[in-house]
Short mmCIF file of C-alpha atoms and ligand atoms in Angstrom, two decimals:
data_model
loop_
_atom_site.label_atom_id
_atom_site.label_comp_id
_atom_site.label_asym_id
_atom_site.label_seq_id
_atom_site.Cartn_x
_atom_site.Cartn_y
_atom_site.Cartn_z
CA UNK A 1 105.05 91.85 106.20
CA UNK A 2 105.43 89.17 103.45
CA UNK A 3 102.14 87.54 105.08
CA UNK A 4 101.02 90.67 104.61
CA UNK A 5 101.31 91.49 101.04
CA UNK A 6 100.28 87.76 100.29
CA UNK A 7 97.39 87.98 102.27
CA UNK A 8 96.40 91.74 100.24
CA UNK A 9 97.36 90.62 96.53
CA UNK A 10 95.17 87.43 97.23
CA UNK A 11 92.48 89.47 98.57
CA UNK A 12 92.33 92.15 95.82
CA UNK A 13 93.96 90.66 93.42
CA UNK A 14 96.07 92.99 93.27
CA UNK A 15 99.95 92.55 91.56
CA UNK A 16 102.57 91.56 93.83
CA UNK A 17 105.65 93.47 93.64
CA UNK A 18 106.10 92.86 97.42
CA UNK A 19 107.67 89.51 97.11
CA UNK A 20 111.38 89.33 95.84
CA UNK A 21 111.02 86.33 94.15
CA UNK A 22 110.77 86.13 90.28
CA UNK A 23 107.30 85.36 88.50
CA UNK A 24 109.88 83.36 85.80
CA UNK A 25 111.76 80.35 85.56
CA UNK A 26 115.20 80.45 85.17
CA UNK A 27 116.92 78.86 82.57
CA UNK A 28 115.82 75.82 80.90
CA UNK A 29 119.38 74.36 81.22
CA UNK A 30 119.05 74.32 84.64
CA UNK A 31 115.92 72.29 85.53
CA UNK A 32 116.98 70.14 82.44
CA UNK A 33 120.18 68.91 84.35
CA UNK A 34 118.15 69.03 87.99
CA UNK A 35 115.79 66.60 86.26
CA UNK A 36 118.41 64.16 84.54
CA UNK A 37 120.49 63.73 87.87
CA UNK A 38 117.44 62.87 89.27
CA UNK A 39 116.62 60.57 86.58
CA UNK A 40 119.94 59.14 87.06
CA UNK A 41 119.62 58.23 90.63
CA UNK A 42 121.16 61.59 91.98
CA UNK A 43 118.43 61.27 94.73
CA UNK A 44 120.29 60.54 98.40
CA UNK A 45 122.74 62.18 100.18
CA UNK A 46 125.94 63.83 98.48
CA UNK A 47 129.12 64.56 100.81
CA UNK A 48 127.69 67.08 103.97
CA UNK A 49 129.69 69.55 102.03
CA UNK A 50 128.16 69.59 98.78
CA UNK A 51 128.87 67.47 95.35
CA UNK A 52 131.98 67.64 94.04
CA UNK A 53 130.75 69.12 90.85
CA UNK A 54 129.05 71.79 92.01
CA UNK A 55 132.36 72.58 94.52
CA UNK A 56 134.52 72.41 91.25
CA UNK A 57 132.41 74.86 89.79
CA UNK A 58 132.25 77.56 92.65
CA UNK A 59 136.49 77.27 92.78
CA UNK A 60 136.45 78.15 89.26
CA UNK A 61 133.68 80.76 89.60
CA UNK A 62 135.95 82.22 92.35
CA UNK A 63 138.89 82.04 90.25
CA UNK A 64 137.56 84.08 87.66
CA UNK A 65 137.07 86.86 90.44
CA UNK A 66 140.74 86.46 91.18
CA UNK A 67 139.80 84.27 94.34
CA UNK A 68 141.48 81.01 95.23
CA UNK A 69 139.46 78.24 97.19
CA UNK A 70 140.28 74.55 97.90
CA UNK A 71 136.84 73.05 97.01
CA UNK A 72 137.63 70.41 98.92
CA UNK A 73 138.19 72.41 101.93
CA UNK A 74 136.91 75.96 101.97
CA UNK A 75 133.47 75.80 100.17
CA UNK A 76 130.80 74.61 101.68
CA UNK A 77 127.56 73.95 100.01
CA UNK A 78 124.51 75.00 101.95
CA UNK A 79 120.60 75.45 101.94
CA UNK A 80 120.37 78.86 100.28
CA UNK A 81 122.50 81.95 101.22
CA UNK A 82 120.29 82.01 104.34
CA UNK A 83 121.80 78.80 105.85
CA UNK A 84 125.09 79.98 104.68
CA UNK A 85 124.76 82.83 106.81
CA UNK A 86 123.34 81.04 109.95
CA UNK A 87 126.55 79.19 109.29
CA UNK A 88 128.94 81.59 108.86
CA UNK A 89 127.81 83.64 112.16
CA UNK A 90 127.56 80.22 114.22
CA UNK A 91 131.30 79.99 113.28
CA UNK A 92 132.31 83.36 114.32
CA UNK A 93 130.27 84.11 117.08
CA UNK A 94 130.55 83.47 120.88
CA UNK A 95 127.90 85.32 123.11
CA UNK A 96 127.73 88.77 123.50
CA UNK A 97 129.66 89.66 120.38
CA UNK A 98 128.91 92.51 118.37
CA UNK A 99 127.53 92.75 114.63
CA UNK A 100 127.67 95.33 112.75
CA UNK A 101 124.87 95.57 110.04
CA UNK A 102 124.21 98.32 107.48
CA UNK A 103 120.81 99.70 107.99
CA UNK A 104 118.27 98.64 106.53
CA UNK A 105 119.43 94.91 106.34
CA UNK A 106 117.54 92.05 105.03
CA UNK A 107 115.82 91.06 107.42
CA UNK A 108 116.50 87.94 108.78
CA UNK A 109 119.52 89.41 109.89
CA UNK A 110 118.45 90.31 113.24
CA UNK A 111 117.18 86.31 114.05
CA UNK A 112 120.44 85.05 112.50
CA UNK A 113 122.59 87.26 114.39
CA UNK A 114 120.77 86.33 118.23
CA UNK A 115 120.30 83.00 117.20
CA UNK A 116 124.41 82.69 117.38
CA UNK A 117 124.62 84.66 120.55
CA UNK A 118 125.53 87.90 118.94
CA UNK A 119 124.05 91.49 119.22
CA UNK A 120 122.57 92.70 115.74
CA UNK A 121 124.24 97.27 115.98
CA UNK A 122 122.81 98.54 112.73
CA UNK A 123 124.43 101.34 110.79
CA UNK A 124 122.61 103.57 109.07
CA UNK A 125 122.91 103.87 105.16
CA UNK A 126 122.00 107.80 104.55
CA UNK A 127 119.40 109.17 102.37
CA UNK A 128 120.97 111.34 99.71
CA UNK A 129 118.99 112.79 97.75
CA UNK A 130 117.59 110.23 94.86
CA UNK A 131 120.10 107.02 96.16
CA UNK A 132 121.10 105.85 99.38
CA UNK A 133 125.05 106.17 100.77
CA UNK A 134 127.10 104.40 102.91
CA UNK A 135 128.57 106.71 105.92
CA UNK A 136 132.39 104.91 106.44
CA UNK A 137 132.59 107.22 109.65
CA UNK A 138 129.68 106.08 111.14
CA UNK A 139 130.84 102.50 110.71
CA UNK A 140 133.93 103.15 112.09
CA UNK A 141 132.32 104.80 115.39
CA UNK A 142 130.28 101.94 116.00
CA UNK A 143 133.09 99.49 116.24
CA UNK A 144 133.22 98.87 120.31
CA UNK A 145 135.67 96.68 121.79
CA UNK A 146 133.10 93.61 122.06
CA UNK A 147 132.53 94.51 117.87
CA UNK A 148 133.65 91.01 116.27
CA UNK A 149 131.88 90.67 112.91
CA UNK A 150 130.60 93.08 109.84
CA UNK A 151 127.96 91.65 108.51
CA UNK A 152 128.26 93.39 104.76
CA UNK A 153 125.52 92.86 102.38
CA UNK A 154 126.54 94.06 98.86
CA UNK A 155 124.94 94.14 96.61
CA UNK A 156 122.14 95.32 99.02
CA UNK A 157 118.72 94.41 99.58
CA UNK A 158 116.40 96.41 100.02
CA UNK A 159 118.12 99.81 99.05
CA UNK A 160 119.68 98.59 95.85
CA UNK A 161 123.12 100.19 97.07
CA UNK A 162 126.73 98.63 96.07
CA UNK A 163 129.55 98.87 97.50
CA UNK A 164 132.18 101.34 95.24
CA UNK A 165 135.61 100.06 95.09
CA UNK A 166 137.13 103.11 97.17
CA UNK A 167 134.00 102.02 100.15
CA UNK A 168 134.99 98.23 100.08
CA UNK A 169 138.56 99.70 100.53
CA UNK A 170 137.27 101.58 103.60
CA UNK A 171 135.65 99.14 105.32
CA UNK A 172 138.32 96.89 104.79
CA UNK A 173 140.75 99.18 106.39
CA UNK A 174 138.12 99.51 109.46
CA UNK A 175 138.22 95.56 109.69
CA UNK A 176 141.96 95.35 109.39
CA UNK A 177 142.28 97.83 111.72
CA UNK A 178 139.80 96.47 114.57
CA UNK A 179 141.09 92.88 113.88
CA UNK A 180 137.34 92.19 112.78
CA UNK A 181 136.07 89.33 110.13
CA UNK A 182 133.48 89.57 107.46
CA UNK A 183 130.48 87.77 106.37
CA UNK A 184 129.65 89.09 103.33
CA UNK A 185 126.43 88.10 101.71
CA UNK A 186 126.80 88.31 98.00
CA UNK A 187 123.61 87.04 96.55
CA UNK A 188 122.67 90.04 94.20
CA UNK A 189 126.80 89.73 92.91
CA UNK A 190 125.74 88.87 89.42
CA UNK A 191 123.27 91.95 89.16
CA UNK A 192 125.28 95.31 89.59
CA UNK A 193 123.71 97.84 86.42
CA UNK A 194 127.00 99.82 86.73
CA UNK A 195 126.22 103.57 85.87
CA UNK A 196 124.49 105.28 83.23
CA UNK A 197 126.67 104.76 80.60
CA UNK A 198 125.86 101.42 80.54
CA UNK A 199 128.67 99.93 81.80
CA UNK A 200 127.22 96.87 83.83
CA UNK A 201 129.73 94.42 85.63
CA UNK A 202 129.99 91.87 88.23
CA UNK A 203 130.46 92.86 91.85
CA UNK A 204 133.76 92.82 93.32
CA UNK A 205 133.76 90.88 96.74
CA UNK A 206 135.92 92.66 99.27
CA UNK A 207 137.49 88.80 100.15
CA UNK A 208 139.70 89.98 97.00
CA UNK A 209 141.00 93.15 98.56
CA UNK A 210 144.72 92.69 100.36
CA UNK A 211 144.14 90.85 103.88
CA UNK A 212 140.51 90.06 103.77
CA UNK A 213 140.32 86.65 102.37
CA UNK A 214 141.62 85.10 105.74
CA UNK A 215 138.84 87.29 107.79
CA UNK A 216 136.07 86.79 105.30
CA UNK A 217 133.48 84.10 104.77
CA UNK A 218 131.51 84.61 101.61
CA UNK A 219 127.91 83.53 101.36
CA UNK A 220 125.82 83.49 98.20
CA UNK A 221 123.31 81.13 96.07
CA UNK A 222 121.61 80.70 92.89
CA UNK A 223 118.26 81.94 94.13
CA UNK A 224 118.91 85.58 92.25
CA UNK A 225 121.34 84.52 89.57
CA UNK A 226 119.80 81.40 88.21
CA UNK A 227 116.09 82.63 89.52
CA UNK A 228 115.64 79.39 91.19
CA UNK A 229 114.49 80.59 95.17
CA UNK A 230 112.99 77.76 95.87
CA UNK A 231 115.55 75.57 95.38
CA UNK A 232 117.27 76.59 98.40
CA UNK A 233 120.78 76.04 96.88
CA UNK A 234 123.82 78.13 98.29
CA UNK A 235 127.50 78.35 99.48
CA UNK A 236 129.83 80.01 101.81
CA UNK A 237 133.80 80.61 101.02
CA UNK A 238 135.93 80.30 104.11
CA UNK A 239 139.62 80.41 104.70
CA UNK A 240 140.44 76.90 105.79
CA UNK A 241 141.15 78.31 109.27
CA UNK A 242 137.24 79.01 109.51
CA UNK A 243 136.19 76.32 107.32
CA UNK A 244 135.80 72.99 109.36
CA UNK A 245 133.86 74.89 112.16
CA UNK A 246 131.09 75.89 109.31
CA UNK A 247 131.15 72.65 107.46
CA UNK A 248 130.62 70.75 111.13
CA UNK A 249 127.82 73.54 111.55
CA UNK A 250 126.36 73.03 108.39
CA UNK A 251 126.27 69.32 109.05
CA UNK A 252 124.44 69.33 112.12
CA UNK A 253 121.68 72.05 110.78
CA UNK A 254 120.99 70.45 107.17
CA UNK A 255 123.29 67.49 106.31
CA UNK A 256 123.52 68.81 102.66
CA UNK A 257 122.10 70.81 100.00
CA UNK A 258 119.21 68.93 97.78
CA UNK A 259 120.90 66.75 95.48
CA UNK A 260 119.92 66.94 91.92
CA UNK A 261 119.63 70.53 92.29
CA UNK A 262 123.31 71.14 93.23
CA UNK A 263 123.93 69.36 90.20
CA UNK A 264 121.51 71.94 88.31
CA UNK A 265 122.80 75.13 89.35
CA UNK A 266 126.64 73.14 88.72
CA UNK A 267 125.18 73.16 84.97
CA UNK A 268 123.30 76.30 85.08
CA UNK A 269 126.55 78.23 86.49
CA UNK A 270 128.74 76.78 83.84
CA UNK A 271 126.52 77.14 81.17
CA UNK A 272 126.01 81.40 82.44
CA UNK A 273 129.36 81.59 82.65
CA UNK A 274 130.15 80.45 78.90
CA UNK A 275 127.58 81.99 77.49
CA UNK A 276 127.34 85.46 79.13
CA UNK A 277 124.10 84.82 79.86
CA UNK A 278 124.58 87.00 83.34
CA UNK A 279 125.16 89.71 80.87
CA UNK A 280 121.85 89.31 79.19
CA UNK A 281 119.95 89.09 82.29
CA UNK A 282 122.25 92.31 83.39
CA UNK A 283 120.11 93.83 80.35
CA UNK A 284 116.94 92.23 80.36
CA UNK A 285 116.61 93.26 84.68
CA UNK A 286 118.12 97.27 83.81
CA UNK A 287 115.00 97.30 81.70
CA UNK A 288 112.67 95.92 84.29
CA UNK A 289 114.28 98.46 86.73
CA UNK A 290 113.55 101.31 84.59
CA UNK A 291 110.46 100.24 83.70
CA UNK A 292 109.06 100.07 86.96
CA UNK A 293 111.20 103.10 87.94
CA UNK A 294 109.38 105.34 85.73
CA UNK A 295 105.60 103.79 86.92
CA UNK A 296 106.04 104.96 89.98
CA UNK A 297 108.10 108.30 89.12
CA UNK A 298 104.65 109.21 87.61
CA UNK A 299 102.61 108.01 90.12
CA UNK A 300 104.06 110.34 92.57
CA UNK A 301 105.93 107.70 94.74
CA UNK A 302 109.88 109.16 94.83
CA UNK A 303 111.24 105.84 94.51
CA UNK A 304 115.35 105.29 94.34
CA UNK A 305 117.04 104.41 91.23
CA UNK A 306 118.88 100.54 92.26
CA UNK A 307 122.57 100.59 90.80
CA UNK A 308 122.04 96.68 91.64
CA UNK A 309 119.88 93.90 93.31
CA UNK A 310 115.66 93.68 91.73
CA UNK A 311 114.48 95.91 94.54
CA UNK A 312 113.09 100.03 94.56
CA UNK A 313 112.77 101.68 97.60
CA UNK A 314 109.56 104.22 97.29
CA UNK A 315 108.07 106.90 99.78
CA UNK A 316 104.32 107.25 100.47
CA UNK A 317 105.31 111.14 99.95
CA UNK A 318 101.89 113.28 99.54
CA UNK A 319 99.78 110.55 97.61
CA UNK A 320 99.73 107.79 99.99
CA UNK A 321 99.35 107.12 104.11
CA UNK A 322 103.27 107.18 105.92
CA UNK A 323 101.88 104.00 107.73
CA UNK A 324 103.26 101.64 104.87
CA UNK A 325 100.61 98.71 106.85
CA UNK A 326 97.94 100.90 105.58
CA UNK A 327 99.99 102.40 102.34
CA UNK A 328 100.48 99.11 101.30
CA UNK A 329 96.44 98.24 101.84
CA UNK A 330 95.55 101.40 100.16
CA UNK A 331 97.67 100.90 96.98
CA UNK A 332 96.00 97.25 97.02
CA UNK A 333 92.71 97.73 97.35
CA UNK A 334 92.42 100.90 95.53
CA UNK A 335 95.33 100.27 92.67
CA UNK A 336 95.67 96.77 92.07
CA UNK A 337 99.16 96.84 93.18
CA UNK A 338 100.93 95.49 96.19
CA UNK A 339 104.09 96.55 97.68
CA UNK A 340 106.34 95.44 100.73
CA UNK A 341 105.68 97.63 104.21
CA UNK A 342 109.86 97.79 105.50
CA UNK A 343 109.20 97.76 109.48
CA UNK A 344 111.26 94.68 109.54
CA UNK A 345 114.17 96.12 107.59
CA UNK A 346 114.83 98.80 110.62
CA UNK A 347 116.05 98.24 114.19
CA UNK A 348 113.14 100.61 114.79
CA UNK A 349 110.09 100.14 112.42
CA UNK A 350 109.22 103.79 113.02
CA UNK A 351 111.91 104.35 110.56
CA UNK A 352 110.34 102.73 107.54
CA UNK A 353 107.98 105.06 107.67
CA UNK A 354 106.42 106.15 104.40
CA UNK A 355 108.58 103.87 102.81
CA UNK A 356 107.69 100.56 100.73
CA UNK A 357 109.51 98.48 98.70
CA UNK A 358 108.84 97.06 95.00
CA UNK A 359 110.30 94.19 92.78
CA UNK A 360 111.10 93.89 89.48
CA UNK A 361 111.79 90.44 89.20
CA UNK A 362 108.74 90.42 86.75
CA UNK A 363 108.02 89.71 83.78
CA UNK A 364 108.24 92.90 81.96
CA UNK A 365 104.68 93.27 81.04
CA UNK A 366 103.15 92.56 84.39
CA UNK A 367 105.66 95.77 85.60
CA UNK A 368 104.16 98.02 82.40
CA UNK A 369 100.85 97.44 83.97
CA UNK A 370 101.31 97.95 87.67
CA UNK A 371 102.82 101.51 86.02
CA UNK A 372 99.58 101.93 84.15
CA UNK A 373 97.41 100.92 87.72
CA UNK A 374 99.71 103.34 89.91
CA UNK A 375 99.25 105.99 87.58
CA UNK A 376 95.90 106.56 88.97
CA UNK A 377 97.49 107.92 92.04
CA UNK A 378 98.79 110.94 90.91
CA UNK A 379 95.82 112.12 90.13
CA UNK A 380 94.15 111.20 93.60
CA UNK A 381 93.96 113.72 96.36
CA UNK A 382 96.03 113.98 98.24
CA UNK A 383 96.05 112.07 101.73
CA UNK A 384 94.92 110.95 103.78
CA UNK A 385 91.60 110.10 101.88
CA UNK A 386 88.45 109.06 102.98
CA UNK A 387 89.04 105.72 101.55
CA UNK A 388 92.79 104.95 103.91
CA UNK A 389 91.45 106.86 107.01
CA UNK A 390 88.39 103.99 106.93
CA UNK A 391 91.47 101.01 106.61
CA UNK A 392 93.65 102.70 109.14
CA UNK A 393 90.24 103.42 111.81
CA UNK A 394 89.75 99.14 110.78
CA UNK A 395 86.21 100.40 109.57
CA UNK A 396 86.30 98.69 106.10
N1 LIG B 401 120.38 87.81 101.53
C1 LIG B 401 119.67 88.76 100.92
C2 LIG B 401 120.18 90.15 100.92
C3 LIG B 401 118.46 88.44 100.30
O1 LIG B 401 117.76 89.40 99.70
C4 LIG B 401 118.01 87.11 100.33
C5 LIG B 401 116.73 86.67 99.70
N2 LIG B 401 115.77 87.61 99.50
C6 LIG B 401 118.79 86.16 100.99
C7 LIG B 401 119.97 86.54 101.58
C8 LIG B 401 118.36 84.73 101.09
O2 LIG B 401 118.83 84.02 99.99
P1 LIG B 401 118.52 82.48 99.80
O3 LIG B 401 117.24 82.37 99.06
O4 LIG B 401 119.67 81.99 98.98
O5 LIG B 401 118.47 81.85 101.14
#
């Protein structure tokens, strides 16, 4: 899918909105204090589990959530949230065990899950009507005795869900009750847009609710909340109990997290902290969202309003193919715009049809005019076209 859209918005030159990564740097601070503990000779290995600056700043980033962790033994600094995960699920995991995932998950999911011996059992999150909503029951019924882990992504990528305080409650009580843990993966935590009124917060983690902490690991990174993906900087947060099985994990699969850049997003995290910068970029992404929101409300495409995360969910409806492959070609070739086809989102990719995904980590302008190129599809006819049923018959 991501080859995909590459492959299309190289092709047509079209603007990618298929790949969640930000066309920005992050903060200056950031690669400023990446580059001078590099100067400085930051360049071999730190302790397996991360320096102990950037540890002392995820304890007090936890604290401020009401969440108390030993950095010297319950955080773990990892390669991204995606090692952190690995991680976390190698810790929990013996064969056969059962993971519970909230459909459609991010999709690495699946890998990381079989890769630890477990069984990925998605749950659906349900269509209604313009936003998507999380169906407690039908989490509870899929609990089977060999059920061991929820894998919980809120914030949620791709269907821009969060968890409400009276859900996180719920599941909790469903993970208490079955004796289950959590890995929650947290990355999007810093951008929940809160509801209409404006009121925009930080997500709450469900590690804070009564009982969890001890059955939770946490995973996150800085790849969202500083904007630096490709630094490949993240952490878990595990009860001691759990902890020395991940860190031993963790230092057999990567040693430890590039050097200089721990001591980056250390600086970077401070520096967001004490200056509410979060809260600007809170702003500055609401903007984005509505932005591109609106583009492709008028081009016809249905998408659903995020309440968090940088990602829209759109359908195909009447003015594009429901194979999102071909969609996704279409809108390229003939639009200028790429998306992201979801078949690797869904247990079974017949389920993402008619649905793509778009993201507005961009810089404002470069959304404005994928809204003025996907305007043009309203007024095409409707399909499929003569133009799509060449792409899908492979005769163009
Ligand atoms: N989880 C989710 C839900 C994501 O969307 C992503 C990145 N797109 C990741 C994990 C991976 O994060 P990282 O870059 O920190 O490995």
């Amino acid at each position: 899918m991501y080859t995909q859209t590459d492959e299309l918005a190289t092709q047509y030159g079209s603007i990618n909105l298929g790949r969640g990564a930000p066309d920005f740097d992050g903060p200056p601070v950031v690669r400023h204090a990446a580059l001078t503990a590099m100067r400085s000779g930051l360049n071999q290995y730190s302790a397996s589990a991360g320096h102990p600056e950037l540890l002392r700043v995820l304890a007090e980033t936890a604290a401020s959530d009401g969440l108390d962790y030993d950095p010297g033994a319950e955080i773990t600094v990892t390669a991204g949230a995606t090692e952190a995960l690995a991680v976390a699920l190698e810790t929990l995991l013996k064969p056969g065990d059962e993971v519970l995932m909230l459909e459609p998950f991010y999709d690495s999911y699946p890998a990381l899950v079989l890769r630890a011996g477990g069984i990925p059992v998605p749950v659906p999150l349900v269509r209604h009507g313009s936003a998507y909503v999380l169906d407690v029951d039908a989490v509870a019924a899929a609990v089977t005795a060999r059920t061991k882990v929820l894998l919980l992504n809120t914030p949620h990528n791709p269907t821009g869900w969060s968890a409400s305080a009276d859900e996180l409650k719920a599941l909790a009580d469903i993970v208490l009750r079955h004796g289950l843990h959590v890995v929650c993966d947290e990355v999007y935590a810093e951008l929940v847009y809160g509801s209409v009124d404006g009121d925009e917060m930080r997500h709450p983690s469900i590690a804070s609710l009564p009982g969890l902490r001890e059955r939770t690991i946490v995973c996150s990174s800085a790849s969202k909340s500083l904007s630096v993906c490709g630094w490949r900087v993240g952490w878990a947060y595990a009860p001691r109990r759990l902890s020395s099985a991940l860190r031993h994990a963790h230092r057999m699969l990567s040693y430890c997290a590039p050097v200089p850049l721990q001591l980056g997003v250390a600086e970077g995290l401070t520096w967001a902290r004490e200056t509410g910068w979060f809260d600007q970029q809170r702003t500055v992404y609401r903007e984005r969202r509505d932005a591109l929101v609106s583009g492709l409300t008028a081009a016809g495409l249905r998408p659903v309003v995020p309440t968090s995360g940088y990602m829209v969910i759109a359908q195909t409806g009447t003015v594009l193919p429901h194979d999102p492959m071909v969609a996704n070609e279409v809108l390229a070739r003939d639009h200028g715009v790429t998306g992201l086809p979801l078949s690797g989102f869904f247990e079974n990719p017949e389920r993402a049809s008619g649905l793509l995904r778009f993201a507005f980590c961009k810089e404002l302008a470069v959304i404005e005019e994928a809204g003025r190129r996907l305007a043009a599809l309203s007024s095409t006819d409707a399909v499929p076209s003569e133009r799509s049923r060449k792409i899908h018959a492979g005769s163009e």
